[in-house]
Coordinates of C-alpha atoms in Angstrom, one line a residue:
Chain M
M1 CA 115.1 99.1 103.8
S2 CA 114.0 96.1 102.1
R3 CA 111.5 95.8 98.8
R4 CA 110.4 92.8 97.2
L5 CA 109.4 92.5 93.6
L6 CA 106.9 90.5 92.9
P7 CA 105.4 89.2 89.6
S8 CA 102.4 90.5 88.7
G9 CA 102.0 89.6 84.9
D10 CA 103.4 91.4 81.3
A11 CA 102.7 94.5 81.9
A12 CA 103.9 95.2 85.8
L13 CA 105.2 94.6 88.5
L14 CA 104.3 94.5 92.3
V15 CA 107.0 95.8 94.7
E16 CA 106.2 95.2 98.5
C17 CA 107.3 97.0 101.5
D18 CA 107.9 96.0 104.9
S19 CA 105.9 99.1 106.3
L20 CA 103.5 101.9 104.8
D21 CA 106.3 104.3 106.0
E22 CA 108.4 102.8 103.4
V23 CA 106.0 102.6 100.7
L24 CA 105.1 106.2 100.8
A25 CA 108.9 107.6 100.4
L26 CA 109.3 104.3 97.8
H27 CA 106.0 106.5 96.1
D28 CA 107.4 109.5 96.5
A29 CA 111.0 108.8 95.3
L30 CA 109.6 106.9 92.4
E31 CA 107.4 109.5 91.1
A32 CA 110.1 112.6 91.8
A33 CA 112.6 110.5 89.4
L34 CA 109.6 110.8 86.6
R35 CA 108.6 114.0 87.2
Q36 CA 112.3 115.4 86.8
A37 CA 112.2 112.8 83.7
Q38 CA 115.2 110.6 85.8
G39 CA 113.0 107.6 85.0
P40 CA 113.1 105.6 82.1
E41 CA 110.1 105.9 79.2
G42 CA 107.2 103.3 79.5
I43 CA 106.4 103.5 83.0
V44 CA 102.7 103.8 82.6
E45 CA 101.6 104.4 86.0
L46 CA 101.9 103.7 89.8
V47 CA 99.8 102.1 92.1
P48 CA 100.2 102.7 95.6
A49 CA 98.4 100.7 98.7
A50 CA 98.9 99.8 101.9
R51 CA 102.2 97.4 101.7
T52 CA 102.9 97.7 98.1
I53 CA 103.2 99.8 94.9
L54 CA 102.3 98.2 91.5
V55 CA 104.5 99.6 88.4
A56 CA 102.7 99.7 85.9
I57 CA 105.0 99.2 82.4
D58 CA 104.4 99.4 78.4
P59 CA 106.2 95.7 77.6
A60 CA 106.5 97.7 74.2
V61 CA 108.7 100.7 75.7
I62 CA 110.3 99.0 78.2
P63 CA 111.3 95.7 79.1
L64 CA 110.5 94.0 82.2
E65 CA 113.8 93.5 83.6
S66 CA 115.0 97.3 83.2
A67 CA 111.8 98.6 85.2
A68 CA 113.0 96.2 87.8
T69 CA 116.0 97.7 88.0
W70 CA 114.9 101.2 88.2
V71 CA 113.0 100.4 90.8
R72 CA 115.3 98.6 92.9
R73 CA 118.0 101.2 92.0
I74 CA 115.9 104.1 93.1
P75 CA 117.3 105.4 96.6
A76 CA 114.4 105.9 98.9
E77 CA 114.6 106.2 103.0
A78 CA 111.5 105.2 105.0
G79 CA 111.0 108.8 106.8
S80 CA 113.0 110.6 104.2
R81 CA 110.0 111.9 101.7
T82 CA 110.0 114.2 98.7
A83 CA 108.1 116.9 98.6
G84 CA 107.2 117.1 95.2
A85 CA 104.7 118.8 93.4
N86 CA 101.7 118.3 95.9
A87 CA 103.6 119.7 98.7
A88 CA 101.1 122.6 98.6
P89 CA 98.1 120.9 100.9
V90 CA 94.7 121.4 99.9
T91 CA 92.4 122.2 102.5
I92 CA 89.0 120.6 103.4
P93 CA 86.3 122.5 104.8
V94 CA 84.7 120.6 107.5
A95 CA 81.5 120.7 109.5
Y96 CA 82.3 118.4 112.2
D97 CA 79.1 117.4 113.4
G98 CA 79.3 113.5 112.2
D99 CA 77.0 110.7 113.7
D100 CA 79.8 109.2 115.2
L101 CA 81.7 112.1 116.5
A102 CA 80.7 111.7 120.0
A103 CA 80.8 107.9 120.1
T104 CA 84.2 108.1 118.5
A105 CA 86.1 111.0 121.1
A106 CA 84.7 108.4 124.1
L107 CA 86.2 105.5 122.2
L108 CA 89.3 107.2 122.1
A109 CA 88.9 108.5 125.7
I110 CA 89.3 112.2 124.6
S111 CA 86.6 115.3 124.7
T112 CA 85.0 115.7 121.0
E113 CA 86.6 119.2 121.1
A114 CA 90.5 117.3 121.4
L115 CA 89.4 115.0 118.6
V116 CA 88.6 118.0 116.5
A117 CA 91.5 119.7 117.1
R118 CA 94.0 116.6 116.8
H119 CA 92.0 116.3 113.3
V120 CA 92.4 120.2 112.2
E121 CA 96.1 120.2 113.4
A122 CA 97.4 117.1 111.9
E123 CA 99.4 117.5 108.5
W124 CA 97.5 114.6 106.6
R125 CA 98.5 112.9 103.4
V126 CA 97.2 110.7 100.5
A127 CA 99.0 107.2 101.0
F128 CA 96.6 105.5 98.5
V129 CA 93.2 105.2 97.0
G130 CA 91.1 102.7 97.0
F131 CA 87.5 101.2 97.6
A132 CA 86.1 103.6 95.6
P133 CA 87.5 106.1 92.8
G134 CA 88.9 108.7 94.5
F135 CA 88.3 107.6 97.9
G136 CA 92.1 108.6 99.3
Y137 CA 93.4 107.0 102.4
L138 CA 94.9 109.2 104.6
V139 CA 97.7 109.0 107.0
S140 CA 99.6 111.5 109.3
D141 CA 102.4 111.4 111.9
D142 CA 100.8 113.3 114.0
W143 CA 97.6 111.0 114.1
P144 CA 98.4 108.0 116.9
F145 CA 94.8 107.1 117.1
E146 CA 93.7 103.8 116.3
V147 CA 89.9 103.9 115.2
P148 CA 87.6 100.6 115.1
R149 CA 85.2 100.0 112.3
L150 CA 81.6 100.2 112.9
G151 CA 80.5 96.7 113.9
A152 CA 77.7 96.9 111.2
P153 CA 78.4 99.2 108.3
R154 CA 75.8 101.6 106.9
T155 CA 74.2 100.8 104.0
R156 CA 74.5 104.3 103.1
V157 CA 76.7 106.7 103.7
P158 CA 76.5 110.2 102.3
P159 CA 78.9 112.0 99.9
G160 CA 81.0 114.3 101.3
A161 CA 81.4 112.1 104.7
V162 CA 84.8 112.9 106.9
A163 CA 85.8 109.7 109.0
L164 CA 87.9 107.8 110.2
A165 CA 88.8 103.7 110.2
G166 CA 92.0 102.2 111.6
A167 CA 94.7 104.7 111.5
F168 CA 92.9 106.2 108.3
G169 CA 91.2 109.0 107.6
G170 CA 89.4 109.6 104.9
V171 CA 86.0 111.7 102.8
Y172 CA 83.5 109.4 101.2
P173 CA 83.4 111.0 97.2
R174 CA 79.9 109.9 96.7
P175 CA 77.2 108.2 98.2
S176 CA 78.0 103.8 99.5
P177 CA 77.8 101.9 102.1
G178 CA 80.7 102.3 104.5
G179 CA 82.4 101.1 108.0
W180 CA 84.0 103.9 108.8
R181 CA 83.3 106.0 111.7
L182 CA 81.9 109.5 110.6
I183 CA 82.8 112.6 112.7
G184 CA 81.9 115.4 110.0
R185 CA 81.1 116.4 106.4
T186 CA 82.6 118.8 103.7
S187 CA 81.3 120.5 100.7
A188 CA 84.3 119.7 98.9
D189 CA 84.4 118.3 95.5
L190 CA 86.2 115.1 95.9
W191 CA 85.6 113.4 92.2
N192 CA 84.9 115.3 89.6
P193 CA 85.0 113.5 85.9
E194 CA 85.6 116.6 84.2
A195 CA 88.4 118.2 86.1
D196 CA 92.0 117.4 85.6
P197 CA 92.6 115.8 87.9
P198 CA 89.6 114.2 88.4
A199 CA 90.2 113.1 92.0
L200 CA 90.8 115.7 94.6
L201 CA 92.8 113.8 96.8
A202 CA 95.5 111.7 94.8
P203 CA 97.9 109.6 96.0
G204 CA 101.0 111.9 97.7
R205 CA 98.8 114.8 98.3
R206 CA 98.9 116.7 101.0
V207 CA 95.9 117.7 103.3
R208 CA 94.4 119.7 106.1
F209 CA 91.2 119.9 107.4
E210 CA 89.6 123.0 108.4
A211 CA 87.0 123.6 110.8
V212 CA 83.7 125.2 109.5
D213 CA 80.7 126.3 110.8
A214 CA 77.4 123.8 110.6
G215 CA 75.2 125.0 107.5
Chain V
M1 CA 73.4 112.0 61.1
T2 CA 73.2 108.1 61.1
R3 CA 71.1 106.8 64.3
L4 CA 70.8 103.4 66.5
V5 CA 67.6 103.2 68.1
V6 CA 67.3 100.1 70.2
E7 CA 63.8 99.2 70.6
Q8 CA 65.0 95.6 72.8
P9 CA 68.4 95.5 74.4
G10 CA 68.7 92.3 75.6
T11 CA 70.5 90.9 79.0
L12 CA 72.8 93.7 79.0
A13 CA 73.8 96.1 76.4
L14 CA 76.6 98.4 77.0
V15 CA 79.0 100.9 75.0
E16 CA 82.4 99.9 75.3
D17 CA 86.0 101.0 73.8
L18 CA 89.6 100.2 74.4
G19 CA 89.0 101.5 78.1
R20 CA 90.5 104.5 80.3
P21 CA 94.0 103.2 81.4
G22 CA 96.0 105.1 83.8
F23 CA 93.6 106.6 86.4
A24 CA 94.2 103.1 89.1
R25 CA 95.9 105.3 91.0
L26 CA 92.8 107.1 92.0
G27 CA 90.7 104.2 92.2
V28 CA 89.6 103.9 88.7
A29 CA 90.2 100.3 86.2
A30 CA 90.3 100.8 83.0
S31 CA 87.3 98.8 81.8
G32 CA 86.8 98.8 78.4
A33 CA 85.4 95.8 76.0
L34 CA 86.1 92.2 77.7
D35 CA 87.0 90.9 74.3
R36 CA 89.2 93.4 73.0
G37 CA 90.6 91.4 70.2
A38 CA 86.3 91.3 69.0
L39 CA 86.0 94.8 69.5
A40 CA 89.5 95.3 66.8
L41 CA 87.9 93.2 64.7
A42 CA 84.8 94.6 64.4
N43 CA 86.2 98.1 64.1
R44 CA 88.0 96.8 61.4
L45 CA 85.6 95.4 59.5
V46 CA 84.0 98.6 59.2
G47 CA 87.1 100.2 58.3
N48 CA 86.9 102.3 62.2
P49 CA 89.7 102.6 64.3
D50 CA 90.5 99.5 66.2
G51 CA 89.2 101.6 69.7
A52 CA 85.6 103.2 68.5
A53 CA 82.9 102.4 70.8
A54 CA 81.0 99.6 69.8
L55 CA 77.9 97.9 71.8
E56 CA 78.6 95.0 74.2
L57 CA 76.0 92.3 73.7
L58 CA 76.1 90.1 76.9
V59 CA 74.1 86.6 75.7
G60 CA 72.3 88.5 72.8
G61 CA 68.1 89.2 72.5
F62 CA 68.7 92.6 70.8
R63 CA 67.2 94.8 68.0
A64 CA 67.5 97.8 67.2
R65 CA 66.5 100.4 64.1
F66 CA 68.8 102.2 62.0
E67 CA 67.9 106.0 60.9
G68 CA 70.0 106.8 58.2
E69 CA 72.4 104.6 56.2
A70 CA 75.3 102.7 58.2
W71 CA 78.1 99.5 58.1
F72 CA 78.1 97.9 61.2
A73 CA 79.7 94.3 61.7
V74 CA 78.9 92.0 64.5
T75 CA 81.7 90.0 66.1
G76 CA 82.6 87.8 69.3
A77 CA 79.8 85.4 69.9
W78 CA 78.3 83.5 67.1
G79 CA 74.5 83.3 67.0
G80 CA 71.8 84.7 64.6
I81 CA 71.9 88.0 63.2
S82 CA 69.4 88.9 60.9
L83 CA 69.0 92.6 59.1
D84 CA 65.2 92.9 58.0
G85 CA 64.8 89.5 58.5
R86 CA 67.4 87.9 55.9
P87 CA 70.6 86.5 57.7
I88 CA 73.8 88.0 58.5
A89 CA 76.9 86.7 58.4
P90 CA 78.9 86.7 61.6
Y91 CA 82.0 88.6 61.5
S92 CA 81.7 90.6 58.2
A93 CA 80.5 94.2 57.3
A94 CA 76.9 94.7 56.2
R95 CA 75.4 98.0 55.1
A96 CA 72.1 98.9 56.9
R97 CA 69.6 101.5 54.9
D98 CA 67.4 103.8 56.5
G99 CA 64.9 102.0 58.7
S100 CA 66.7 98.6 59.0
V101 CA 66.0 96.3 62.1
L102 CA 68.8 94.6 63.2
E103 CA 68.4 91.3 65.3
V104 CA 71.0 89.7 67.3
R105 CA 69.9 86.5 68.4
V106 CA 70.7 84.6 71.4
A107 CA 74.5 83.4 71.2
E108 CA 74.9 79.6 70.4
R109 CA 79.1 80.1 71.2
G110 CA 80.5 82.3 73.6
I111 CA 78.8 84.8 75.3
R112 CA 79.3 88.8 74.7
Y113 CA 79.0 90.1 71.2
L114 CA 80.1 93.2 69.8
L115 CA 78.2 95.3 67.6
A116 CA 80.5 98.1 65.9
V117 CA 79.0 100.9 63.7
R118 CA 81.0 102.3 60.7
G119 CA 81.5 106.0 62.6
G120 CA 81.4 104.4 66.1
L121 CA 79.4 105.1 68.6
D122 CA 78.9 108.9 69.6
V123 CA 78.5 109.2 73.4
P124 CA 80.1 111.6 75.8
A125 CA 83.2 110.3 77.1
V126 CA 84.4 110.0 80.8
L127 CA 87.9 110.2 81.7
G128 CA 88.9 109.8 78.0
S129 CA 86.8 107.0 77.3
R130 CA 83.4 105.9 76.6
S131 CA 83.2 102.9 78.2
R132 CA 80.9 101.3 80.9
D133 CA 82.2 100.5 84.0
T134 CA 80.3 98.6 85.8
L135 CA 81.4 98.3 89.4
A136 CA 82.8 102.0 89.3
G137 CA 79.2 103.3 87.7
I138 CA 81.3 105.4 85.2
G139 CA 80.9 106.1 82.0
P140 CA 77.3 105.5 79.6
E141 CA 74.5 104.0 81.1
P142 CA 73.3 100.3 80.4
V143 CA 71.3 101.1 76.9
R144 CA 67.8 100.7 77.1
S145 CA 64.7 100.8 75.4
G146 CA 64.1 103.2 73.2
D147 CA 67.7 105.0 73.7
V148 CA 68.6 106.6 70.8
L149 CA 72.9 106.0 70.3
E150 CA 74.3 109.0 67.6
V151 CA 76.9 107.2 65.1
G152 CA 80.5 109.8 64.4
P153 CA 81.3 110.4 61.3
E154 CA 82.5 108.2 58.6
P155 CA 86.3 107.7 59.4
A156 CA 88.7 108.2 56.4
A157 CA 89.7 105.2 56.1
S158 CA 87.3 102.4 53.5
V159 CA 85.2 99.1 54.3
P160 CA 87.9 96.7 53.6
V161 CA 87.0 93.8 51.6
V162 CA 86.8 90.8 53.6
D163 CA 86.6 87.1 53.2
V164 CA 84.2 85.7 55.3
D165 CA 85.6 82.1 55.7
V166 CA 88.5 83.4 57.9
A167 CA 85.9 83.7 60.5
F168 CA 85.6 81.3 63.6
P169 CA 83.2 81.0 66.5
P170 CA 84.4 80.6 70.4
P171 CA 84.8 77.1 71.2
A172 CA 82.0 75.2 72.8
G173 CA 84.2 72.8 74.5
A174 CA 87.2 73.1 77.0
V175 CA 89.1 76.7 76.6
T176 CA 92.9 76.2 77.4
L177 CA 94.1 79.7 79.1
S178 CA 97.7 80.4 79.5
L179 CA 99.2 81.8 83.2
R180 CA 101.7 83.6 84.4
P181 CA 102.9 83.2 88.1
G182 CA 100.7 85.7 90.7
P183 CA 102.2 87.8 92.9
R184 CA 101.2 85.7 96.1
V185 CA 102.2 82.3 94.8
D186 CA 103.9 81.3 97.9
W187 CA 100.9 81.8 99.9
F188 CA 99.4 78.6 98.4
T189 CA 100.3 74.9 99.2
D190 CA 102.2 72.8 96.2
A191 CA 99.4 70.9 95.8
A192 CA 97.1 74.0 95.7
R193 CA 99.3 75.1 93.1
R194 CA 99.4 71.5 90.9
A195 CA 95.7 71.6 91.2
L196 CA 95.3 74.8 89.3
F197 CA 97.0 73.1 86.6
E198 CA 95.7 70.0 86.5
T199 CA 91.9 70.7 87.2
E200 CA 89.2 71.0 84.4
W201 CA 87.7 74.0 86.2
R202 CA 84.1 75.1 85.3
L203 CA 83.2 78.8 84.7
S204 CA 80.3 79.5 87.3
E205 CA 77.2 81.5 87.3
Q206 CA 78.7 84.2 88.9
A207 CA 80.8 85.7 86.2
D208 CA 80.6 89.3 85.0
R209 CA 82.5 92.0 84.2
I210 CA 84.2 92.5 87.3
G211 CA 85.5 88.7 87.7
A212 CA 84.9 85.4 86.3
R213 CA 84.5 82.7 89.4
L214 CA 85.7 79.1 89.1
V215 CA 84.0 76.1 90.4
G216 CA 86.6 73.2 91.0
P217 CA 88.5 71.8 94.2
A218 CA 89.4 74.6 97.1
L219 CA 92.9 76.3 96.6
E220 CA 94.3 76.0 100.1
R221 CA 97.0 78.7 102.0
H222 CA 100.0 77.3 103.9
R223 CA 99.9 80.4 105.8
D224 CA 97.3 82.2 107.7
G225 CA 96.9 86.2 107.9
E226 CA 95.0 88.7 106.2
L227 CA 96.5 90.4 103.1
E228 CA 96.7 94.2 103.0
S229 CA 94.6 95.5 100.0
E230 CA 97.3 95.8 96.8
A231 CA 96.7 96.7 92.8
T232 CA 95.6 94.2 90.5
V233 CA 95.9 93.8 86.9
P234 CA 93.1 92.4 84.9
G235 CA 93.4 88.7 84.2
S236 CA 94.6 88.2 88.5
I237 CA 93.3 85.4 89.9
Q238 CA 92.4 85.6 93.1
V239 CA 91.7 83.4 95.4
A240 CA 88.9 84.2 98.8
G241 CA 88.7 82.4 102.2
G242 CA 86.8 79.7 100.8
G243 CA 89.5 78.9 97.9
Q244 CA 87.8 79.3 95.0
P245 CA 89.7 81.4 92.4
T246 CA 88.0 84.4 90.8
I247 CA 89.4 85.8 87.5
L248 CA 89.5 89.4 87.9
L249 CA 88.2 91.4 84.8
A250 CA 87.8 94.9 83.0
D251 CA 86.0 96.2 85.9
R252 CA 86.9 94.8 88.7
P253 CA 88.0 96.7 92.0
V254 CA 91.7 98.5 91.7
T255 CA 92.9 96.9 94.6
G256 CA 92.2 93.5 96.1
G257 CA 92.5 92.0 99.5
Y258 CA 92.8 88.3 98.6
P259 CA 95.8 86.7 97.5
V260 CA 96.7 86.6 93.8
I261 CA 97.7 83.1 92.6
A262 CA 98.7 83.7 89.1
I263 CA 97.7 85.8 86.2
V264 CA 95.8 85.1 82.5
A265 CA 98.3 86.4 80.2
P266 CA 96.9 88.8 77.9
G267 CA 96.7 86.6 74.8
S268 CA 94.6 84.5 76.7
L269 CA 92.0 87.0 78.2
D270 CA 89.4 87.4 75.2
A271 CA 88.8 84.2 75.7
V272 CA 87.7 84.6 79.5
A273 CA 85.2 87.1 78.0
Q274 CA 83.5 84.1 75.6
L275 CA 83.0 81.2 78.5
R276 CA 79.7 80.2 79.3
P277 CA 78.5 79.3 82.7
G278 CA 79.4 75.6 82.6
Q279 CA 82.2 75.8 80.2
A280 CA 85.5 74.0 81.2
V281 CA 88.6 75.5 81.8
R282 CA 92.4 74.4 81.8
F283 CA 95.7 76.4 82.6
R284 CA 98.8 76.0 81.4
H285 CA 102.2 77.7 81.8
A286 CA 102.7 80.9 79.6

C-alpha cells in the first residue's frame, strides 16, 4: 500500500492513502501502537476521514519529522485490521420504519425485509466521524449497496434516525438537515457530552444493528 | 461571590477559554477564543491562568454591572472602555466596585475584545472547556441581556503591576500573515499560487468564528474532480469551487471537502481574529 505525507501546518501531518480500506488498516495500526505505548510521545490525536488520516502532534514534544518517520514505518496491510479495544461491537436497537425504507429497497431492487435483514446481519465499523459531533460514517464488508442521496435534503432529520447514503450507514446524533435516506430510528444515545467517550460511535468502533418492534 | 450582570451584550458576546482540543476525531473542533494571545494577556493582567474563561465581545456595544468587587481587564480590540462613566485604559487591570457599570463601546481597531475578570467566569464546562462552539452548538449559550455570569474564586497569583505603555492596538491598515504550504497546494495552478502571495486581499463581510472569507481574484485549480472530505487544522485556507479562499478558524467543521492551498502559521492566527470587513490582507511565506 502507498501512503503520502502531506503538509498540514506546524502541528499536524495529513497522511493520504489510496483507499478507505487502507485508511482503516493504517488507523487501526497507528491506534494500536499508541494504545500499546509503542508510539512516540507527543501524538495528540488521529483524525481519520475517507482517504486521509490527520496525525495531530504537540510540536513542543515531538518534531514533525519524527512523527512522519513513525507514520511511514508503521506496518499496515489493507484488509488485515487489528482488533483492539473497540473489538466488542456496540449494538444499536432499530425500529425499521423509516420514511425512506420502502423507496430505498425499491431503488436497490430488493424487498424491504431483505434490506432490513442485510442491515442487521452486516458487521459495521466506524470509519470516521464527520458532518456533526458523533456522526459516524459506518462501513461494512457485508454491505454491497450504493444508496444515492436524496435529491432534495430534508431540512430537519430527527435525532436517532438510522440512514444510508453512498456506501455508508449512519445514525443522526441530533436534529439537523440531512440528505441521507432514512430507514429506521433508534433510542440509543449517540452523543452525550457528559459521557466518556461522548460519542457512542468513535472511529474504529464495531457496530451491529438489532431490529426491535416499532414503539 | 462576585457576579457580572449583563445589561447589553452588544453584537455577540460569547464565553470562551482556550478550547477543547482532542475531540476532532469525534467531530468536535477545538473552538476557544479566536484571539488566543488577547485571552492570555487579559487573564495575566488580572492574575488568572491563561486559559480562564472570559468574554469574547464582537464589535462591542457591551454593558454590564458588577455585583461584588472584582479586578478585570479588556484586551484584543481597541475602543472606548469606561467604568461608571470614567475612561479605563485598554490592556490594563482595573478594579470594579460593587454596583460598578462597565461599558465597552464599538471598537475602533480590531473587532474582538476579550474581557477577563479575576477568578474567571464560572460557567459549566462541556468536554473540559467553557468555550462556545458556534457551529457545533456546544458550550455556554451566547450571552443575552439579563444573564448573570458567576465569577470564580480568586486565583493564588496577585494582580501584576504592568506599565500600560506596553499596550498597542491591532493595526488599522494592511495586515501581513505568514503562510505554510497546505496539503493540496498541488491542486492549484502556478498562477493561483503566485496570486495568493501577490494579491492584496480584503476580508469579506462573511467572516465569523467558523471562517474568514477573502475577496480577491479567483484561485484556479489545474485539476478537476472532488476532494473527499479530510480533516483541517485552524488557519487552513480552503478554496471553494468559485476560487474564493476562506481561512478556517476555531469553530470550523472538523472535515472539509474543498482543497486547502495553504495554512496560516499559528503566530499569525490571532491577527485574523482582529481583521475587520474590508481590511487589507497580504500573505508571505512563513
